[in-house]
mmCIF file of C-alpha atoms in Angstrom:
data_model
loop_
_atom_site.group_PDB
_atom_site.id
_atom_site.type_symbol
_atom_site.label_atom_id
_atom_site.label_comp_id
_atom_site.label_asym_id
_atom_site.label_seq_id
_atom_site.Cartn_x
_atom_site.Cartn_y
_atom_site.Cartn_z
ATOM 1 C CA UNK C 16 23.146 -12.115 7.613
ATOM 2 C CA UNK C 17 24.392 -8.523 8.309
ATOM 3 C CA UNK C 18 22.057 -5.906 9.357
ATOM 4 C CA UNK C 19 20.276 -4.343 6.253
ATOM 5 C CA UNK C 20 19.590 -0.602 6.826
ATOM 6 C CA UNK C 21 17.391 1.506 4.304
ATOM 7 C CA UNK C 22 15.758 5.064 4.491
ATOM 8 C CA UNK C 23 12.848 6.384 3.251
ATOM 9 C CA UNK C 24 10.220 9.229 3.682
ATOM 10 C CA UNK C 25 6.298 9.665 2.883
ATOM 11 C CA UNK C 26 4.609 11.504 0.052
ATOM 12 C CA UNK C 27 1.445 11.519 1.600
ATOM 13 C CA UNK C 28 -0.108 12.174 5.033
ATOM 14 C CA UNK C 29 0.145 9.463 7.251
ATOM 15 C CA UNK C 30 -2.395 8.359 9.663
ATOM 16 C CA UNK C 31 -0.732 5.936 12.014
ATOM 17 C CA UNK C 32 -1.644 5.249 15.369
ATOM 18 C CA UNK C 33 0.858 6.210 18.201
ATOM 19 C CA UNK C 34 1.209 4.377 21.671
ATOM 20 C CA UNK C 35 0.004 8.084 23.039
ATOM 21 C CA UNK C 36 -3.642 7.795 22.784
ATOM 22 C CA UNK C 37 -6.696 9.738 24.250
ATOM 23 C CA UNK C 38 -10.031 10.614 23.201
ATOM 24 C CA UNK C 39 -9.512 13.778 21.869
ATOM 25 C CA UNK C 40 -6.060 13.272 20.462
ATOM 26 C CA UNK C 41 -4.019 10.629 18.398
ATOM 27 C CA UNK C 42 -0.064 10.912 18.638
ATOM 28 C CA UNK C 43 0.762 9.610 15.285
ATOM 29 C CA UNK C 44 3.835 7.631 15.301
ATOM 30 C CA UNK C 45 5.351 4.932 12.517
ATOM 31 C CA UNK C 46 6.108 2.168 14.882
ATOM 32 C CA UNK C 47 7.913 -1.213 14.113
ATOM 33 C CA UNK C 48 5.553 -3.611 14.508
ATOM 34 C CA UNK C 49 3.333 -2.024 11.872
ATOM 35 C CA UNK C 50 6.271 -1.798 9.370
ATOM 36 C CA UNK C 51 6.875 -5.504 10.164
ATOM 37 C CA UNK C 52 3.221 -6.517 9.798
ATOM 38 C CA UNK C 53 3.399 -4.729 5.975
ATOM 39 C CA UNK C 54 7.029 -6.368 4.905
ATOM 40 C CA UNK C 55 5.318 -9.876 6.039
ATOM 41 C CA UNK C 56 2.090 -9.081 3.776
ATOM 42 C CA UNK C 57 4.749 -7.972 0.683
ATOM 43 C CA UNK C 58 6.131 -11.502 1.345
ATOM 44 C CA UNK C 59 2.908 -13.459 1.024
ATOM 45 C CA UNK C 60 2.001 -11.080 -1.453
ATOM 46 C CA UNK C 61 5.584 -11.841 -3.870
ATOM 47 C CA UNK C 62 4.474 -15.428 -3.550
ATOM 48 C CA UNK C 63 6.804 -17.001 -0.882
ATOM 49 C CA UNK C 64 4.552 -19.436 1.922
ATOM 50 C CA UNK C 65 3.287 -18.823 4.891
ATOM 51 C CA UNK C 66 5.761 -21.458 6.285
ATOM 52 C CA UNK C 67 8.583 -19.411 4.952
ATOM 53 C CA UNK C 68 6.834 -16.413 6.567
ATOM 54 C CA UNK C 69 6.740 -18.108 9.801
ATOM 55 C CA UNK C 70 10.465 -18.952 9.839
ATOM 56 C CA UNK C 71 11.248 -15.442 9.408
ATOM 57 C CA UNK C 72 9.127 -13.445 11.021
ATOM 58 C CA UNK C 73 7.706 -15.732 13.853
ATOM 59 C CA UNK C 74 4.526 -17.158 14.662
ATOM 60 C CA UNK C 75 2.226 -17.357 17.502
ATOM 61 C CA UNK C 76 -0.466 -19.929 16.230
ATOM 62 C CA UNK C 77 0.175 -23.520 16.575
ATOM 63 C CA UNK C 78 3.249 -23.401 18.526
ATOM 64 C CA UNK C 79 5.043 -19.923 19.556
ATOM 65 C CA UNK C 80 8.197 -19.527 17.313
ATOM 66 C CA UNK C 81 10.084 -16.029 17.662
ATOM 67 C CA UNK C 82 11.058 -13.886 14.654
ATOM 68 C CA UNK C 83 14.800 -14.021 13.244
ATOM 69 C CA UNK C 84 14.619 -10.622 12.853
ATOM 70 C CA UNK C 85 14.299 -7.499 14.706
ATOM 71 C CA UNK C 86 12.869 -4.559 12.831
ATOM 72 C CA UNK C 87 13.458 -0.773 13.882
ATOM 73 C CA UNK C 88 12.252 2.395 12.698
ATOM 74 C CA UNK C 89 13.502 5.838 13.862
ATOM 75 C CA UNK C 90 12.771 9.219 12.300
ATOM 76 C CA UNK C 91 15.946 10.858 11.038
ATOM 77 C CA UNK C 92 14.654 14.148 12.314
ATOM 78 C CA UNK C 93 11.665 14.830 14.253
ATOM 79 C CA UNK C 94 8.212 14.465 12.192
ATOM 80 C CA UNK C 95 6.029 17.107 11.187
ATOM 81 C CA UNK C 96 2.905 16.499 12.800
ATOM 82 C CA UNK C 97 -0.204 18.389 11.681
ATOM 83 C CA UNK C 98 -4.060 18.032 11.072
ATOM 84 C CA UNK C 99 -4.298 16.777 7.274
ATOM 85 C CA UNK C 100 -7.673 16.093 5.475
ATOM 86 C CA UNK C 101 -8.621 12.486 6.127
ATOM 87 C CA UNK C 102 -10.949 11.995 3.076
ATOM 88 C CA UNK C 103 -10.136 15.351 0.810
ATOM 89 C CA UNK C 104 -12.922 14.392 -1.125
ATOM 90 C CA UNK C 105 -15.219 14.577 1.410
ATOM 91 C CA UNK C 106 -16.260 17.464 4.050
ATOM 92 C CA UNK C 107 -14.649 15.482 7.165
ATOM 93 C CA UNK C 108 -13.283 16.877 10.313
ATOM 94 C CA UNK C 109 -9.065 16.631 9.741
ATOM 95 C CA UNK C 110 -7.115 14.127 11.626
ATOM 96 C CA UNK C 111 -3.581 14.392 12.975
ATOM 97 C CA UNK C 112 -1.011 12.859 10.663
ATOM 98 C CA UNK C 113 2.417 12.834 9.780
ATOM 99 C CA UNK C 114 2.741 14.875 6.960
ATOM 100 C CA UNK C 115 5.103 14.477 3.912
ATOM 101 C CA UNK C 116 8.730 14.727 4.000
ATOM 102 C CA UNK C 117 9.824 13.199 7.342
ATOM 103 C CA UNK C 118 12.917 10.848 6.818
ATOM 104 C CA UNK C 119 13.139 7.264 8.389
ATOM 105 C CA UNK C 120 15.569 4.841 9.110
ATOM 106 C CA UNK C 121 14.557 1.104 8.261
ATOM 107 C CA UNK C 122 17.127 -1.337 10.062
ATOM 108 C CA UNK C 123 16.399 -5.226 10.082
ATOM 109 C CA UNK C 124 18.891 -6.557 12.488
ATOM 110 C CA UNK C 125 19.287 -10.843 12.501
ATOM 111 C CA UNK C 126 18.534 -12.592 15.909
ATOM 112 C CA UNK C 127 20.687 -15.457 16.986
ATOM 113 C CA UNK C 128 21.829 -17.502 14.049
ATOM 114 C CA UNK C 129 19.702 -14.717 11.813
ATOM 115 C CA UNK C 130 18.856 -15.681 8.085
ATOM 116 C CA UNK C 131 20.897 -17.386 5.438
ATOM 117 C CA UNK C 132 20.489 -18.240 1.600
ATOM 118 C CA UNK C 133 17.130 -17.892 0.356
ATOM 119 C CA UNK C 134 15.542 -16.658 3.647
ATOM 120 C CA UNK C 135 17.802 -13.419 3.475
ATOM 121 C CA UNK C 136 16.739 -12.890 -0.162
ATOM 122 C CA UNK C 137 13.209 -13.342 0.249
ATOM 123 C CA UNK C 138 13.322 -10.698 3.159
ATOM 124 C CA UNK C 139 15.131 -8.363 0.954
ATOM 125 C CA UNK C 140 12.889 -8.585 -1.696
ATOM 126 C CA UNK C 141 9.535 -8.186 0.403
ATOM 127 C CA UNK C 142 11.067 -5.229 2.154
ATOM 128 C CA UNK C 143 12.123 -3.461 -1.264
ATOM 129 C CA UNK C 144 8.896 -4.411 -2.408
ATOM 130 C CA UNK C 145 6.921 -2.720 0.597
ATOM 131 C CA UNK C 146 9.440 0.786 0.235
ATOM 132 C CA UNK C 147 8.855 0.554 -3.652
ATOM 133 C CA UNK C 148 4.831 -0.425 -3.714
ATOM 134 C CA UNK C 149 3.631 0.108 -0.279
ATOM 135 C CA UNK C 150 2.122 2.297 2.162
ATOM 136 C CA UNK C 151 0.798 2.335 5.897
ATOM 137 C CA UNK C 152 -1.495 3.510 8.332
ATOM 138 C CA UNK C 153 -5.191 4.474 7.779
ATOM 139 C CA UNK C 154 -6.303 5.042 3.991
ATOM 140 C CA UNK C 155 -3.269 3.380 2.983
ATOM 141 C CA UNK C 156 -5.281 1.589 0.026
ATOM 142 C CA UNK C 157 -6.719 5.284 -1.090
ATOM 143 C CA UNK C 158 -3.108 6.717 -1.027
ATOM 144 C CA UNK C 159 -2.560 8.036 2.524
ATOM 145 C CA UNK C 160 0.660 6.862 3.974
ATOM 146 C CA UNK C 161 2.826 6.365 0.452
ATOM 147 C CA UNK C 162 6.315 5.563 1.144
ATOM 148 C CA UNK C 163 9.216 6.389 -0.940
ATOM 149 C CA UNK C 164 12.595 4.727 -0.669
ATOM 150 C CA UNK C 165 15.762 6.743 -1.097
ATOM 151 C CA UNK C 166 16.469 4.577 -3.770
ATOM 152 C CA UNK C 167 13.444 4.516 -5.849
ATOM 153 C CA UNK C 168 13.912 5.121 -9.667
ATOM 154 C CA UNK C 169 13.064 8.682 -10.641
ATOM 155 C CA UNK C 170 12.006 7.764 -14.020
ATOM 156 C CA UNK C 171 8.611 5.751 -15.060
ATOM 157 C CA UNK C 172 10.478 3.539 -17.493
ATOM 158 C CA UNK C 173 12.897 2.480 -14.937
ATOM 159 C CA UNK C 174 10.132 2.051 -12.245
ATOM 160 C CA UNK C 175 8.327 -0.256 -14.219
ATOM 161 C CA UNK C 176 11.590 -2.440 -15.018
ATOM 162 C CA UNK C 177 12.564 -2.686 -11.756
ATOM 163 C CA UNK C 178 9.176 -3.476 -10.490
ATOM 164 C CA UNK C 179 8.277 -5.571 -13.141
ATOM 165 C CA UNK C 180 11.363 -7.551 -12.245
ATOM 166 C CA UNK C 181 10.644 -7.653 -8.052
ATOM 167 C CA UNK C 182 6.788 -8.818 -9.249
ATOM 168 C CA UNK C 183 7.423 -11.244 -12.006
ATOM 169 C CA UNK C 184 5.692 -14.858 -11.021
ATOM 170 C CA UNK C 185 3.944 -13.066 -8.156
ATOM 171 C CA UNK C 186 0.112 -12.083 -7.747
ATOM 172 C CA UNK C 187 1.201 -8.289 -7.937
ATOM 173 C CA UNK C 188 0.570 -6.278 -11.137
ATOM 174 C CA UNK C 189 0.803 -2.603 -11.623
ATOM 175 C CA UNK C 190 0.211 0.474 -13.586
ATOM 176 C CA UNK C 191 0.983 4.169 -13.163
ATOM 177 C CA UNK C 192 -2.425 6.307 -14.181
ATOM 178 C CA UNK C 193 -2.213 8.642 -16.831
ATOM 179 C CA UNK C 194 -2.559 12.047 -14.911
ATOM 180 C CA UNK C 195 -0.372 14.097 -13.004
ATOM 181 C CA UNK C 196 -1.512 15.842 -9.788
ATOM 182 C CA UNK C 197 -0.461 19.143 -8.091
ATOM 183 C CA UNK C 198 0.648 17.444 -4.723
ATOM 184 C CA UNK C 199 -0.440 14.467 -2.593
ATOM 185 C CA UNK C 200 -3.946 15.690 -1.284
ATOM 186 C CA UNK C 201 -5.154 16.158 -5.004
ATOM 187 C CA UNK C 202 -4.415 12.772 -5.319
ATOM 188 C CA UNK C 203 -5.582 11.503 -2.147
ATOM 189 C CA UNK C 204 -8.358 13.266 -3.363
ATOM 190 C CA UNK C 205 -9.142 11.424 -6.725
ATOM 191 C CA UNK C 206 -7.998 8.128 -5.313
ATOM 192 C CA UNK C 207 -10.501 8.117 -2.485
ATOM 193 C CA UNK C 208 -13.490 8.351 -5.210
ATOM 194 C CA UNK C 209 -14.496 4.731 -5.202
ATOM 195 C CA UNK C 210 -18.227 3.944 -4.722
ATOM 196 C CA UNK C 211 -19.743 2.312 -1.530
ATOM 197 C CA UNK C 212 -22.662 0.789 -3.394
ATOM 198 C CA UNK C 213 -23.825 -0.548 -6.922
ATOM 199 C CA UNK C 214 -26.596 1.456 -8.860
ATOM 200 C CA UNK C 215 -30.115 0.308 -8.422
ATOM 201 C CA UNK C 216 -30.329 -0.808 -11.930
ATOM 202 C CA UNK C 217 -26.945 -2.606 -11.987
ATOM 203 C CA UNK C 218 -27.636 -6.427 -13.552
ATOM 204 C CA UNK C 219 -24.934 -8.341 -12.147
ATOM 205 C CA UNK C 220 -24.449 -7.983 -8.147
ATOM 206 C CA UNK C 221 -21.524 -10.716 -8.131
ATOM 207 C CA UNK C 222 -19.153 -7.845 -9.502
ATOM 208 C CA UNK C 223 -20.125 -5.119 -7.222
ATOM 209 C CA UNK C 224 -17.005 -3.195 -5.280
ATOM 210 C CA UNK C 225 -17.446 -5.545 -2.265
ATOM 211 C CA UNK C 226 -15.724 -8.451 -4.400
ATOM 212 C CA UNK C 227 -12.948 -6.108 -5.638
ATOM 213 C CA UNK C 228 -12.943 -2.541 -4.164
ATOM 214 C CA UNK C 229 -13.387 -3.849 -0.335
ATOM 215 C CA UNK C 230 -16.008 -4.316 1.581
ATOM 216 C CA UNK C 231 -17.150 -3.423 5.379
ATOM 217 C CA UNK C 232 -19.292 -6.070 6.124
ATOM 218 C CA UNK C 233 -18.348 -8.546 5.645
ATOM 219 C CA UNK C 234 -14.991 -7.231 6.243
ATOM 220 C CA UNK C 235 -12.757 -7.469 3.278
ATOM 221 C CA UNK C 236 -9.797 -5.009 1.944
ATOM 222 C CA UNK C 237 -9.583 -3.930 -1.502
ATOM 223 C CA UNK C 238 -7.783 -5.761 -4.253
ATOM 224 C CA UNK C 239 -7.214 -2.906 -6.322
ATOM 225 C CA UNK C 240 -4.801 -0.075 -4.372
ATOM 226 C CA UNK C 241 -3.597 2.956 -5.044
ATOM 227 C CA UNK C 242 -0.553 4.971 -4.320
ATOM 228 C CA UNK C 243 1.230 8.643 -4.489
ATOM 229 C CA UNK C 244 4.547 7.961 -6.394
ATOM 230 C CA UNK C 245 7.053 10.755 -7.601
ATOM 231 C CA UNK C 246 8.363 10.074 -10.976
ATOM 232 C CA UNK C 247 9.907 12.021 -13.788
ATOM 233 C CA UNK C 248 9.439 15.107 -11.199
ATOM 234 C CA UNK C 249 5.743 14.799 -11.125
ATOM 235 C CA UNK C 250 3.189 13.331 -8.534
ATOM 236 C CA UNK C 251 1.306 10.435 -9.994
ATOM 237 C CA UNK C 252 -1.019 7.666 -8.951
ATOM 238 C CA UNK C 253 0.333 3.688 -8.895
ATOM 239 C CA UNK C 254 -2.493 1.320 -9.453
ATOM 240 C CA UNK C 255 -1.913 -2.125 -7.986
ATOM 241 C CA UNK C 256 -3.727 -5.318 -8.651
ATOM 242 C CA UNK C 257 -3.514 -7.915 -5.892
ATOM 243 C CA UNK C 258 -6.512 -10.725 -5.688
ATOM 244 C CA UNK C 259 -6.841 -11.848 -2.443
ATOM 245 C CA UNK C 260 -9.837 -14.670 -3.406
ATOM 246 C CA UNK C 261 -11.329 -16.508 -6.266
ATOM 247 C CA UNK C 262 -13.917 -13.456 -6.972
ATOM 248 C CA UNK C 263 -11.169 -11.035 -7.615
ATOM 249 C CA UNK C 264 -10.536 -11.831 -11.287
ATOM 250 C CA UNK C 265 -10.061 -9.864 -14.390
ATOM 251 C CA UNK C 266 -13.807 -9.738 -15.300
ATOM 252 C CA UNK C 267 -15.152 -8.668 -12.078
ATOM 253 C CA UNK C 268 -12.277 -6.210 -12.230
ATOM 254 C CA UNK C 269 -13.535 -4.931 -15.394
ATOM 255 C CA UNK C 270 -17.295 -4.821 -14.575
ATOM 256 C CA UNK C 271 -16.657 -2.844 -11.188
ATOM 257 C CA UNK C 272 -14.763 -0.287 -13.208
ATOM 258 C CA UNK C 273 -17.360 -0.103 -15.707
ATOM 259 C CA UNK C 274 -19.915 0.707 -13.057
ATOM 260 C CA UNK C 275 -17.732 2.860 -11.582
ATOM 261 C CA UNK C 276 -17.894 5.328 -14.419
ATOM 262 C CA UNK C 277 -21.553 5.557 -13.783
ATOM 263 C CA UNK C 278 -21.289 7.433 -10.632
ATOM 264 C CA UNK C 279 -21.102 11.085 -10.608
ATOM 265 C CA UNK C 280 -17.582 12.253 -9.248
ATOM 266 C CA UNK C 281 -16.202 8.986 -9.590
ATOM 267 C CA UNK C 282 -15.796 9.073 -13.916
ATOM 268 C CA UNK C 283 -12.662 10.070 -13.819
ATOM 269 C CA UNK C 284 -11.066 7.672 -11.598
ATOM 270 C CA UNK C 285 -12.971 5.050 -13.419
ATOM 271 C CA UNK C 286 -11.589 5.936 -17.009
ATOM 272 C CA UNK C 287 -8.195 6.144 -15.487
ATOM 273 C CA UNK C 288 -8.273 2.725 -14.215
ATOM 274 C CA UNK C 289 -10.185 1.616 -17.584
ATOM 275 C CA UNK C 290 -7.393 2.777 -19.616
ATOM 276 C CA UNK C 291 -4.830 0.826 -17.188
ATOM 277 C CA UNK C 292 -6.551 -2.492 -17.218
ATOM 278 C CA UNK C 293 -4.535 -4.181 -20.046
ATOM 279 C CA UNK C 294 -1.431 -3.633 -17.374
ATOM 280 C CA UNK C 295 -3.501 -4.458 -14.408
ATOM 281 C CA UNK C 296 -4.949 -7.860 -15.805
ATOM 282 C CA UNK C 297 -2.084 -9.050 -18.244
#
């Protein structure tokens, strides 16, 4: 296997933790282990087995096995770091982030015998899935840290064709929401407007956002993810529906979005998601 090399940039503020940390300052840094973790996550989301993932990326539990690929990430130019709104929809203290526009080079370097046949193709598909559909860092499920691959299609039509082929047969479905944004912060503002709790008069507690939109206690990531994309020369939000358990089903997603529309300040996102439901649950 030869080295696979990709270039990408960031479309939205990226809140990643670097090696240098103090109580008062976090020096953001996009690190290879974080990127490797995201590629492995997308490998599983595309439907490949844990055994295949362990073979490619290595494992610790159940007997150590070294990874057959080295992941390297390096900025092509020094990253621009500044304070940015962490929660644009709320009046909260800003955080240091890598700002949009920094370009990075991603290299996947074979170790020892490397990968051959289907394993090489699996790694390639998982990497391209992250570059096309993924994000990284804090608030990455809510449009922060959105990644833009240099080979990403520039039109919605071409994007939907390529992503449709890549995710065919997997548990990943997607839809581009019907709104254009001025910038990434405006997109992140809307993307953060998910309810934490159901209204007191909500009649079906089994469909509250804890099962679909994520939960802090018990800890569960959202199965509905939003990412900033740049298509047809406009910022849009890409919605990704990637169920993680049996409660994440179309009926619960539809009910949770219906509930979402009852919250002041969250109804617009609810309406956009409702319009996208046929694509997300197809």
